[in-house]
Coordinates of C-alpha atoms and ligand atoms in Angstrom, one line a residue:
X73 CA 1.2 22.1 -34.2
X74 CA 0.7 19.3 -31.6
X75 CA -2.7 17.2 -31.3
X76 CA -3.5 14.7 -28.6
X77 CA -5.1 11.2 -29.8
X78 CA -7.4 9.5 -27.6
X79 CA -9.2 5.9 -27.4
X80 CA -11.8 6.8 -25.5
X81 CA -13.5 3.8 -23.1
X82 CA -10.9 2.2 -20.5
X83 CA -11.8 3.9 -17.1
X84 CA -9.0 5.1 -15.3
X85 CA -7.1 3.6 -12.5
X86 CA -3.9 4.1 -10.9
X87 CA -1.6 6.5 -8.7
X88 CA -0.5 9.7 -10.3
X89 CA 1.0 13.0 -8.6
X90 CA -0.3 16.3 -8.5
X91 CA 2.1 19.0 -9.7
X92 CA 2.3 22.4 -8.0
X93 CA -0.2 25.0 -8.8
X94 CA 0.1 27.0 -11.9
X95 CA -1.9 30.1 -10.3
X96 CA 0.2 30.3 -7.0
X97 CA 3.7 29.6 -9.0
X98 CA 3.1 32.6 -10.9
X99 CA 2.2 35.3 -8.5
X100 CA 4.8 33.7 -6.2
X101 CA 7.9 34.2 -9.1
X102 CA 6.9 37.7 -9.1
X103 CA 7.3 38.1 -5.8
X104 CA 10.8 37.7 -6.5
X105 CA 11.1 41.2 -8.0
X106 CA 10.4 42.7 -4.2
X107 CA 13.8 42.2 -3.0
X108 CA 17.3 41.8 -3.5
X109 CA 18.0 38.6 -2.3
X110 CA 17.3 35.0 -4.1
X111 CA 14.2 33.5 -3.0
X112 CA 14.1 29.6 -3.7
X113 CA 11.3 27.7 -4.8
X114 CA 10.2 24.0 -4.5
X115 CA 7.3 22.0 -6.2
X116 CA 7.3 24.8 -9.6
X117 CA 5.3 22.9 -12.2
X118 CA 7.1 22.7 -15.4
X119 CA 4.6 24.7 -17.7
X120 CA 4.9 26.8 -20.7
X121 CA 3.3 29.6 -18.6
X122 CA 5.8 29.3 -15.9
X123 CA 8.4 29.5 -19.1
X124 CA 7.4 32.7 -20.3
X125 CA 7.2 34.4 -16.9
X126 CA 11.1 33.2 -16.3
X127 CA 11.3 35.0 -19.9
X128 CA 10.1 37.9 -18.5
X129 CA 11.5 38.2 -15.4
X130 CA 14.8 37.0 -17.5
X131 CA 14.6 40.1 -19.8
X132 CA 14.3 42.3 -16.4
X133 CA 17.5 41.4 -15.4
X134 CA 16.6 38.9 -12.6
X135 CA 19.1 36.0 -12.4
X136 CA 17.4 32.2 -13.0
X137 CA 19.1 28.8 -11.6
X138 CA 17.9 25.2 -10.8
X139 CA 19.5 23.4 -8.6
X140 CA 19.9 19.6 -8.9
X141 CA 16.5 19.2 -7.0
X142 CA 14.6 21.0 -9.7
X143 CA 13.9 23.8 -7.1
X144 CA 14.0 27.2 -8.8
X145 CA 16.2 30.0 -7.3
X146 CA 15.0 34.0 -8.8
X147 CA 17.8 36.5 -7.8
X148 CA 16.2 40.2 -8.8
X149 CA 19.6 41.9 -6.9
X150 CA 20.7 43.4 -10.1
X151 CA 17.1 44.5 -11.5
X152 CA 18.1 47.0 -14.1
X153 CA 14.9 47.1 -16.5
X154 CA 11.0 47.4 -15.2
X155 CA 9.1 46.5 -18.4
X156 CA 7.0 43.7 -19.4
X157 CA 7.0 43.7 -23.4
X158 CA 3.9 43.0 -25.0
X159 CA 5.3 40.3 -26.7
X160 CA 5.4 38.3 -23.7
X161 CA 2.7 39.4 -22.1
X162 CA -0.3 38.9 -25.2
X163 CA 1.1 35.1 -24.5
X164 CA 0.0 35.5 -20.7
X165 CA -2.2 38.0 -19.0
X166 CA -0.9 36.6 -15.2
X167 CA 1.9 38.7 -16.8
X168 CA 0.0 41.7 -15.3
X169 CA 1.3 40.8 -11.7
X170 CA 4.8 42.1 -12.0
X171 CA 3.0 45.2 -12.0
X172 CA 2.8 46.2 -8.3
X173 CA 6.1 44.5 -7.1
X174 CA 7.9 46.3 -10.1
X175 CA 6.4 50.0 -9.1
X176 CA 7.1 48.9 -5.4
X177 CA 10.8 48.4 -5.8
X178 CA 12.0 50.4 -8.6
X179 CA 8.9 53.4 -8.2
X180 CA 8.6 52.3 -11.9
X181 CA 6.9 50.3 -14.4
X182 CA 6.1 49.9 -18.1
X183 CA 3.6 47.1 -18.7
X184 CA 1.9 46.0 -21.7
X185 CA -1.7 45.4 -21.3
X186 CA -2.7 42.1 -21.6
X187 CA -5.0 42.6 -24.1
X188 CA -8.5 40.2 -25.2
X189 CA -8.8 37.2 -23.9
X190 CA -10.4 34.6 -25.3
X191 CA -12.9 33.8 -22.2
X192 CA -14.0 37.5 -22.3
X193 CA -12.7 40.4 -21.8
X194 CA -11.0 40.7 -18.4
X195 CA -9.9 44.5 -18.1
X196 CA -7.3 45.3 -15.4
X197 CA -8.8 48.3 -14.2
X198 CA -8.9 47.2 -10.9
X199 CA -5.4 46.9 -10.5
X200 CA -4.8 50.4 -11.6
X201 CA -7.2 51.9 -9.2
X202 CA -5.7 49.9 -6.7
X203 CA -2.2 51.6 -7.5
X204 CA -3.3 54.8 -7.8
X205 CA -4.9 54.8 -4.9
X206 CA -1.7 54.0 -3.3
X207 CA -0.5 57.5 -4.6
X208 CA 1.3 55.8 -7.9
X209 CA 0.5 57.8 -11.0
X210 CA -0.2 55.7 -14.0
X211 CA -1.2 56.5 -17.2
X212 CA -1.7 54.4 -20.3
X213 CA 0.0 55.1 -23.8
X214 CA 0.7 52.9 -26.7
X215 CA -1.2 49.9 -24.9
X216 CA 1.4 50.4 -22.2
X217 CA 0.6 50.8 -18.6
X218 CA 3.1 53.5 -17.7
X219 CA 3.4 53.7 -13.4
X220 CA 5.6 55.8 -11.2
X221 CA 5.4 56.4 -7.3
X222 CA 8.4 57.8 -5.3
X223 CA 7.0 55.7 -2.5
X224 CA 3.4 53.8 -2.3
X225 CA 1.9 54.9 0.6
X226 CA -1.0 52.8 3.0
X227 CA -4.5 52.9 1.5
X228 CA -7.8 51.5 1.9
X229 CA -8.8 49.8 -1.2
X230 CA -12.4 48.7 -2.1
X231 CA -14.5 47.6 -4.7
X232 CA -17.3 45.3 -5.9
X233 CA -15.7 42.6 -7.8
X234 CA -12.8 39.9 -6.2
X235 CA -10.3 39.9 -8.6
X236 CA -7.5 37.4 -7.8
X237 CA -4.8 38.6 -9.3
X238 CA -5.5 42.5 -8.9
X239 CA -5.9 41.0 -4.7
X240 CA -2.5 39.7 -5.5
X241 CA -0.8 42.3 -7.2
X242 CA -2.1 44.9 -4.7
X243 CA -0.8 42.8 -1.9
X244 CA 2.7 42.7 -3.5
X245 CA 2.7 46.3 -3.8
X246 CA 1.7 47.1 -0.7
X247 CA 4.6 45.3 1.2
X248 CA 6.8 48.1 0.3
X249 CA 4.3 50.7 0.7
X250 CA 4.9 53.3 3.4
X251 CA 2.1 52.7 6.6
X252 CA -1.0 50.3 6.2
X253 CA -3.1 49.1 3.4
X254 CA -6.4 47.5 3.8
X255 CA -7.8 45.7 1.0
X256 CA -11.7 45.3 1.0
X257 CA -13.5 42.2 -0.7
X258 CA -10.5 40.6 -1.0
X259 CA -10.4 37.3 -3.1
X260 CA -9.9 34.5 -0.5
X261 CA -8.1 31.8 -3.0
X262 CA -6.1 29.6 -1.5
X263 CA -3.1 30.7 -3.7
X264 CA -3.9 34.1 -2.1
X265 CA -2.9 32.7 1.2
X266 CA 0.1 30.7 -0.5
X267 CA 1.4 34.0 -1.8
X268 CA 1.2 35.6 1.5
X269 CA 2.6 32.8 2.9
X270 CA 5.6 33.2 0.8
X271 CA 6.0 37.1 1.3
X272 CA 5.6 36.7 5.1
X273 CA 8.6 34.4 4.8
X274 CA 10.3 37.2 3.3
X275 CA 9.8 39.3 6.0
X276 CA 6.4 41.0 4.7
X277 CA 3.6 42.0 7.8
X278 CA 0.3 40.3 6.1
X279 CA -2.3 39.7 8.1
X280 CA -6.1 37.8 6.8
X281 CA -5.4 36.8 4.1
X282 CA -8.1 34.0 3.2
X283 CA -10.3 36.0 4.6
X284 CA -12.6 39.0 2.4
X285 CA -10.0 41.3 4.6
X286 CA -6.5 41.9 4.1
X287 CA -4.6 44.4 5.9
X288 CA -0.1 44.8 5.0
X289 CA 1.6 46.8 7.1
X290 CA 4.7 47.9 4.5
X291 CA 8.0 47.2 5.6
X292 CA 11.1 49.0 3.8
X293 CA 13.0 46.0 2.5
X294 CA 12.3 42.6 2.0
X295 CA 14.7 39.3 2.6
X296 CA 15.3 36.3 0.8
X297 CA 13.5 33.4 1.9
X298 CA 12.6 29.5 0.7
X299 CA 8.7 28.0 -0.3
X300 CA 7.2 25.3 -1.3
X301 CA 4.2 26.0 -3.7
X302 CA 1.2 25.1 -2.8
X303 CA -0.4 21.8 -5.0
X304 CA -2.5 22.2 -8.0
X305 CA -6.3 22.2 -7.1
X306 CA -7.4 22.7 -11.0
X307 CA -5.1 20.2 -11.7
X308 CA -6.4 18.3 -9.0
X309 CA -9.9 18.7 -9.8
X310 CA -9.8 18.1 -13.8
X311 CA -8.0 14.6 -13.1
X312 CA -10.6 13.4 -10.6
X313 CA -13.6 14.6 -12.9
X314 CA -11.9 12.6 -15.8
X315 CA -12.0 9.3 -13.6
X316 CA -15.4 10.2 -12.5
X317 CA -16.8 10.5 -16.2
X318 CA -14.7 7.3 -17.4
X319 CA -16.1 5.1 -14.4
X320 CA -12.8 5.0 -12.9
X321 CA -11.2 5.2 -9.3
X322 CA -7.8 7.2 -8.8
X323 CA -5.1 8.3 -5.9
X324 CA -3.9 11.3 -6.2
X325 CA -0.9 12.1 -4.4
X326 CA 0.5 15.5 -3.6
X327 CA -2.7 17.0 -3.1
X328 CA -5.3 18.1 -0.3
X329 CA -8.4 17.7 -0.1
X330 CA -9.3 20.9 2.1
X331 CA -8.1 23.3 -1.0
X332 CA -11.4 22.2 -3.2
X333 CA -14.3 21.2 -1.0
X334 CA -16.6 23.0 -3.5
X335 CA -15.2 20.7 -6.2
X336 CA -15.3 17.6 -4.3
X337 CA -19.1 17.9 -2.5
X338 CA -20.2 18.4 -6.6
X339 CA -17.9 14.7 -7.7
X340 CA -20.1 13.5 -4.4
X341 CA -23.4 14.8 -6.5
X342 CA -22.4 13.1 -9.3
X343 CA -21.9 9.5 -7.3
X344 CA -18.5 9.6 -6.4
X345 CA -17.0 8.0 -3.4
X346 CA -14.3 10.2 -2.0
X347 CA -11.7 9.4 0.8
X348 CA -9.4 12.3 1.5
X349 CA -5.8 11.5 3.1
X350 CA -3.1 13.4 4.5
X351 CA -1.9 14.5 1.2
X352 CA -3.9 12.1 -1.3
X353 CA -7.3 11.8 -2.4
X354 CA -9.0 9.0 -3.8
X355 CA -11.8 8.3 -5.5
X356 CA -13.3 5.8 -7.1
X357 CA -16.8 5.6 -9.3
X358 CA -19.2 2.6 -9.8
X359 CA -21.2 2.6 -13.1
X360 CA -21.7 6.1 -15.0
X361 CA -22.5 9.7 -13.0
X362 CA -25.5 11.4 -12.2
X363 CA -25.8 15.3 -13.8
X364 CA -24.9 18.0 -11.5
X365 CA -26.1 21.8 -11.7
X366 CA -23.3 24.2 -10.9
X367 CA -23.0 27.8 -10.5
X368 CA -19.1 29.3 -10.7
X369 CA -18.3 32.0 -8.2
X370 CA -15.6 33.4 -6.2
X371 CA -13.7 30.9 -3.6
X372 CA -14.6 29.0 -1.3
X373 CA -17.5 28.6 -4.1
X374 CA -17.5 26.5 -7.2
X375 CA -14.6 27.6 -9.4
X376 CA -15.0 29.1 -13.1
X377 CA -11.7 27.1 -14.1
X378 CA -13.5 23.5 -13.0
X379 CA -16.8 24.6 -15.4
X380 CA -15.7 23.4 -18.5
X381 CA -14.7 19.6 -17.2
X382 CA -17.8 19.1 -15.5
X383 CA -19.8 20.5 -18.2
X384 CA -18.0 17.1 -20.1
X385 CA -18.9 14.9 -17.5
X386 CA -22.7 15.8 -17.8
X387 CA -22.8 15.5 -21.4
X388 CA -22.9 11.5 -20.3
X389 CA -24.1 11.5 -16.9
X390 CA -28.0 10.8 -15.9
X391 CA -30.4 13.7 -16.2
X392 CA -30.4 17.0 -17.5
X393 CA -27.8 19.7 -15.8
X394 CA -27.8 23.6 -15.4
X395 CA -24.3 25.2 -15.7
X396 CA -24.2 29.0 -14.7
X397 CA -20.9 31.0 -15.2
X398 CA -20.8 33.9 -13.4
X399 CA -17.3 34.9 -13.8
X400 CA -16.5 34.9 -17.0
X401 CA -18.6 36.4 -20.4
X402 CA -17.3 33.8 -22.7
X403 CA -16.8 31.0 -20.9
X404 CA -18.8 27.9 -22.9
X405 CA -16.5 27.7 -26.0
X406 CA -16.2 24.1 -25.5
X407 CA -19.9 23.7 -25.9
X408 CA -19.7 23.9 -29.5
X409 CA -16.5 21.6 -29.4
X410 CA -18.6 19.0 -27.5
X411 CA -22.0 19.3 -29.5
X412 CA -19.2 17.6 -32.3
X413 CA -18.4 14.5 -30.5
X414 CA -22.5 14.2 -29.6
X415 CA -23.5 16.2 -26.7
X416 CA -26.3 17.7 -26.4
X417 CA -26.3 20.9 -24.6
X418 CA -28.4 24.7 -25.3
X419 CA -26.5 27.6 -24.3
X420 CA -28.6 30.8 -23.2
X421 CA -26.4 33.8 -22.2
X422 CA -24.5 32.7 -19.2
X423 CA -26.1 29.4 -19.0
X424 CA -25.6 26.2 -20.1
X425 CA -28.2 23.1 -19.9
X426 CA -26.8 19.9 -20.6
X427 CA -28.8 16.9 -21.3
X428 CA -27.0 13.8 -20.8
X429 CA -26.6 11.4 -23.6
X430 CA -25.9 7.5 -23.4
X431 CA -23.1 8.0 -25.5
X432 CA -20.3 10.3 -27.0
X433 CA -18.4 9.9 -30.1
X434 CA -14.6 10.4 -31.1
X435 CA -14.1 13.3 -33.6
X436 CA -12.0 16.2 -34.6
X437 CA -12.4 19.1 -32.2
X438 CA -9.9 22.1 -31.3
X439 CA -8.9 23.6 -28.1
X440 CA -9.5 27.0 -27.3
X441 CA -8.2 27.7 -24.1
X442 CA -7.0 26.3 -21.2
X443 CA -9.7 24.5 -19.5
X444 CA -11.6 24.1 -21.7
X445 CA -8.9 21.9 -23.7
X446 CA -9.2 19.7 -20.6
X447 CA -13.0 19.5 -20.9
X448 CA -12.5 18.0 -24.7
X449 CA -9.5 15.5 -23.3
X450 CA -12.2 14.4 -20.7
X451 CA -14.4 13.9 -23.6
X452 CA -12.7 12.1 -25.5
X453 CA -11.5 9.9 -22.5
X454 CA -15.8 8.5 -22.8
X455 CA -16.5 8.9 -26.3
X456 CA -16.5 5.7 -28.4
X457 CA -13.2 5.2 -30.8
X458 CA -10.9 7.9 -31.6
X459 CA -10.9 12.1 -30.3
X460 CA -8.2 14.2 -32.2
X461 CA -7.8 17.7 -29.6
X462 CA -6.0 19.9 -31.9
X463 CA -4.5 23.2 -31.0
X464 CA -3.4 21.7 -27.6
X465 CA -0.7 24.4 -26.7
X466 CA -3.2 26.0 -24.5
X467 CA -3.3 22.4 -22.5
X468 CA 1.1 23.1 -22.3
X469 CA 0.2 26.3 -20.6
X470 CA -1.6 24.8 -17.3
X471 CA -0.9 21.2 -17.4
X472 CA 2.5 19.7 -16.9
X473 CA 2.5 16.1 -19.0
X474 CA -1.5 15.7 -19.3
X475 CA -0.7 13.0 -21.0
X476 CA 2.1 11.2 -19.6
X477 CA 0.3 11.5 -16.3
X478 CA -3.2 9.9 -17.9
X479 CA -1.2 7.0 -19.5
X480 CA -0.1 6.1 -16.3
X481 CA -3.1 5.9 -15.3
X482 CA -4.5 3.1 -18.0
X483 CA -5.6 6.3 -20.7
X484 CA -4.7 5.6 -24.6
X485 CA -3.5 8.9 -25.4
X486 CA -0.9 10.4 -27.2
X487 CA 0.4 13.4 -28.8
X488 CA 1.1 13.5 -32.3
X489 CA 3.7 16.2 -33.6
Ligands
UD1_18 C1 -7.5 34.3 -11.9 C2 -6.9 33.0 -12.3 C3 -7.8 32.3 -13.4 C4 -9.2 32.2 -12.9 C5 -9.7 33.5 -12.3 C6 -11.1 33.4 -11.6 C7 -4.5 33.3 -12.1 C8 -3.2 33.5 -12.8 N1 -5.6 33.2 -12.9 O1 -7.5 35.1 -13.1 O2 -7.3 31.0 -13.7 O3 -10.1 31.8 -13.9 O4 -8.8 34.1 -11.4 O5 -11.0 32.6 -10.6 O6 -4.6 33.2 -10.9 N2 -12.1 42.0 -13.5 C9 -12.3 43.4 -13.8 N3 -11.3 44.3 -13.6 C10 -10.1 43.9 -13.1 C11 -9.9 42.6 -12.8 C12 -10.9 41.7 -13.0 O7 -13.4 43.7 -14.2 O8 -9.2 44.8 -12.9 C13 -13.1 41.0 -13.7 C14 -12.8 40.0 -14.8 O9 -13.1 40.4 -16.1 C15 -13.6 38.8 -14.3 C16 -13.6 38.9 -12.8 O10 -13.3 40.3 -12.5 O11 -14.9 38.9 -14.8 C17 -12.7 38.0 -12.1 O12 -11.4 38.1 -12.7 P1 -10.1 37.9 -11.9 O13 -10.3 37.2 -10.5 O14 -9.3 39.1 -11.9 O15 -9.3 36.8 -12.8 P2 -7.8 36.7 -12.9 O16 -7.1 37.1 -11.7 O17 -7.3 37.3 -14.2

C-alpha cells in the first residue's frame, strides 16, 4: 500500500492549478444516463473516484472515450443494464446518484446500498422518499435498492435535513418526470447549481437552483450537450489552509474565489491576506496563524469537508479553538492521528477544542478517510523532521496528484510504494 513522506518546515510558495471538482464530476457523469446522446465533459479531475463511477457506468452499458484534450465523452444510447453492484458501490457511496436518472430513463433500478461509512452513518432514506414520492415503488432486498416507476410523476418534496446528493439525485429524476416537482430545503451547493447547469444544457427546465427552492418542470427526452465542470473548492480550500499553516503564500489558478467565501473569511481569521482574481486566488501568510473556532453546516456556511484541515492548522496556531461538526457523527478521526505527531486537542461529542502548540512532530499516522488524510498531510507539512501518512488511497479518491501539485510548490514529499 502506498504512504506519503513528508519533511515538514519549508513554507509553501509557488503557482499550482486547481483541478475540477470531485463532487460536481460525479453527479454530472451520472447525468449521462438521462439521455441517449453523448454528453462531453471538460476539466474531469483524474481521481480514483471518478475511475470507479466510469466502472460503473461502464458495466451499464454506457460507452466511454477521451478525446486528445482529455475531455471525457459518456454515450448511454445503448443502456442495456440498470444496476449498480455492490462491489463498486461499498468503494463509493456518490455511487447512490445513478439512482434517480437510472429509474427516470429505464423505469428501473437495482442499486446496492452504500453501506457504513466511516464518518458516520449516512442512511439514504431521503433519497428513497424522494422517489417514492414521485410515484416509484421501491423496496429493499438483499441490501439492494430495488425501484420501478412506469413514469415519475411531479411532486412536492420536503424534509428537514439538506442532503446534497439526495437534492441531486432527486433533481435528476425529476427531469424526466411527468409535470412539476418542487423540492423544499434544497441544498444550495455550488455543485448543485453546476449540475443544473449541465442538465439545462441538455435541454432540462430547472429553475433555483442555489437557492433552498428548486422547482423542474420534466421534459420527455433529454439532448446531448457539452460542460465544463466547475473547479474544486475542497481542493481549493485544503491547499490554501496548507500554505496558511506552513507560513507560506500561494496562487492558485483555476479557481474562484466566490465558490468558498465561508472558507476564505475563516483563512482571514487565522491572519491570512487574501487577493481574489478572475480565476486565481492568492494568499500569502506572515509569521504563524491565529486559532479559529468553526462550526460546519450546510452551504453557503462553513463546510464539514474543510473541518479536518483547519482542525491541523490550529493544532499550531495561537490560542485555543472550538471545532463543532454538525454534519457528520464521526467526523474527528484525525484527532487521534494528530494527538500522535503532538497536538493537543479534547474531543466532547461533536466538539473538538484544540489548543495550539508551538510545535508538531513527524511520526507514523494513518489515513482514514478522505479529508481527513489531507488534515495529516497538512500536518506533517509543520511538524519538525519526517511524517509517514499511511493508508493514503483515500487521498487518490478526492485529490488528483496531492503530491506532485505540493512539490511544485517547494513541499518535500513523496510517495513511497
Ligand atoms: C455530500 C458530499 C460530501 C460532503 C457532504 C456534506 C458528494 C459526492 N459528497 O455527501 O463530500 O461531505 O455532501 O456536505 O457530493 N442524510 C440522511 N438521509 C439521507 C441523506 C443524508 O439522514 O437520505 C444525512 C447524512 O447522514 C448527513 C447529512 O444528512 O448527516 C448530510 O449528508 P448529505 O448532504 O446527504 O451528504 P452526501 O450527499 O452524502
Amino acid at each position: 500500500m502506498d504512504k506519503l513522506l513528508i519533511h515538514g518546515g519549508s513554507p509553501l510558495a509557488g503557482e499550482v492549478r486547481i483541478s475540477g471538482a470531485k463532487n460536481a464530476a460525479l453527479p454530472i457523469m451520472c447525468a449521462s444516463l438521462l439521455s441517449a446522446a453523448p454528453l462531453r465533459l471538460t476539466n474531469v479531475p483524474h481521481l480514483r473516484d471518478v475511475t470507479t463511477l466510469l466502472n460503473l457506468l461502464g458495466g451499464m452499458g454506457i460507452a466511454v472515450s477521451l478525446d486528445e484534450k482529455l475531455g471525457l465523452e459518456l454515450d448511454a444510447g445503448r443502456l442495456h443494464t440498470p444496476l449498480a453492484p455492490y462491489e463498486l458501490v461499498k468503494t463509493m457511496r456518490a455511487s447512490i446518484l445513478v439512482l434517480g436518472p437510472l429509474l427516470a430513463r429505464c423505469g428501473e433500478a437495482r442499486v446496492s446500498l452504500p453501506g457504513g461509512c466511516a464518518i458516520g452513518q449516512r442512511p439514504v432514506d431521503l433519497h428513497i422518499k424522494g422517489l417514492q414520492a414521485m410515484g416509484a415503488d421501491i423496496r429493499v432486498e438483499h441490501g439492494y435498492i430495488i425501484a420501478r416507476a412506469e413514469r415519475l410523476k411531479g411532486a412536492r418534496i420536503a424534509s428537514d435535513l439538506v442532503t446534497v446528493t439526495g437534492t441531486e439525485n432527486l433533481m435528476m429524476a425529476a427531469c424526466l418526470g411527468e409535470g412539476t416537482t418542487v423540492i423544499e430545503n434544497a441544498a444550495r451547493e455550488p455543485e448543485v447549481v453546476d449540475l443544473a447547469a449541465c442538465l439545462k444544457a441538455m435541454g432540462a427546465n430547472i429553475e433555483g437552483a442555489g437557492s433552498g427552492m428548486i422547482r423542474i418542470e420534466g421534459v420527455s427526452a433529454l439532448s446531448g450537450a457539452e460542460h465544463r465542470i466547475m473547479p474544486d473548492r475542497i481542493e481549493t480550500g485544503t491547499f490554501l489552509v496548507a500554505a496558511a499553516a506552513t507560513g507560506g503564500s500561494v496562487r492558485l489558478r483555476n479557481t474562484s474565489a466566490r465558490i468558498l467565501e465561508a472558507v476564505l473569511d475563516k483563512l482571514r481569521e487565522a491572519g491570512a491576506k487574501i487577493t481574489a482574481e478572475d480565476d486565481a486566488i492568492v494568499l500569502e501568510m506572515d509569521g504563524p496563524p491565529t486559532s479559529v473556532n468553526l462550526r460546519t453546516a450546510p452551504y453557503p456556511a462553513f463546510p464539514t469537508d474543510m473541518q479536518a484541515q483547519f482542525m491541523a492548522l490550529d493544532c499550531i496556531a495561537r490560542g485555543t479553538a472550538v471545532l463543532t461538526e454538525t454534519i457528520f457523527e464521526n467526523r474527528f478521526m484525525h484527532a487521534l492521528e494528530l494527538q500522535r505527531l503532538g497536538a493537543d486537542i479534547e474531543i466532547s461529542g461533536n466538539t473538538a477544542v484544540v489548543k495550539g502548540v508551538a510545535q508538531l512532530d513527524g511520526a507514523t499516522v494513518m489515513a482514514t478517510d478522505l479529508r481527513a488524510s489531507a488534515s495529516l498531510v497538512i500536518a506533517g507539512l509543520v511538524a519538525k523532521g519526517e511524517t509517514v501518512v499511511e493508508r493514503i488511497y483515500h487521498l487518490d479518491r478526492g485529490y488528483e496528484c496531492i503530491e506532485e501539485k505540493l512539490s511544485q510548490l517547494g513541499a518535500r514529499i513523496k510517495r513511497i510504494h
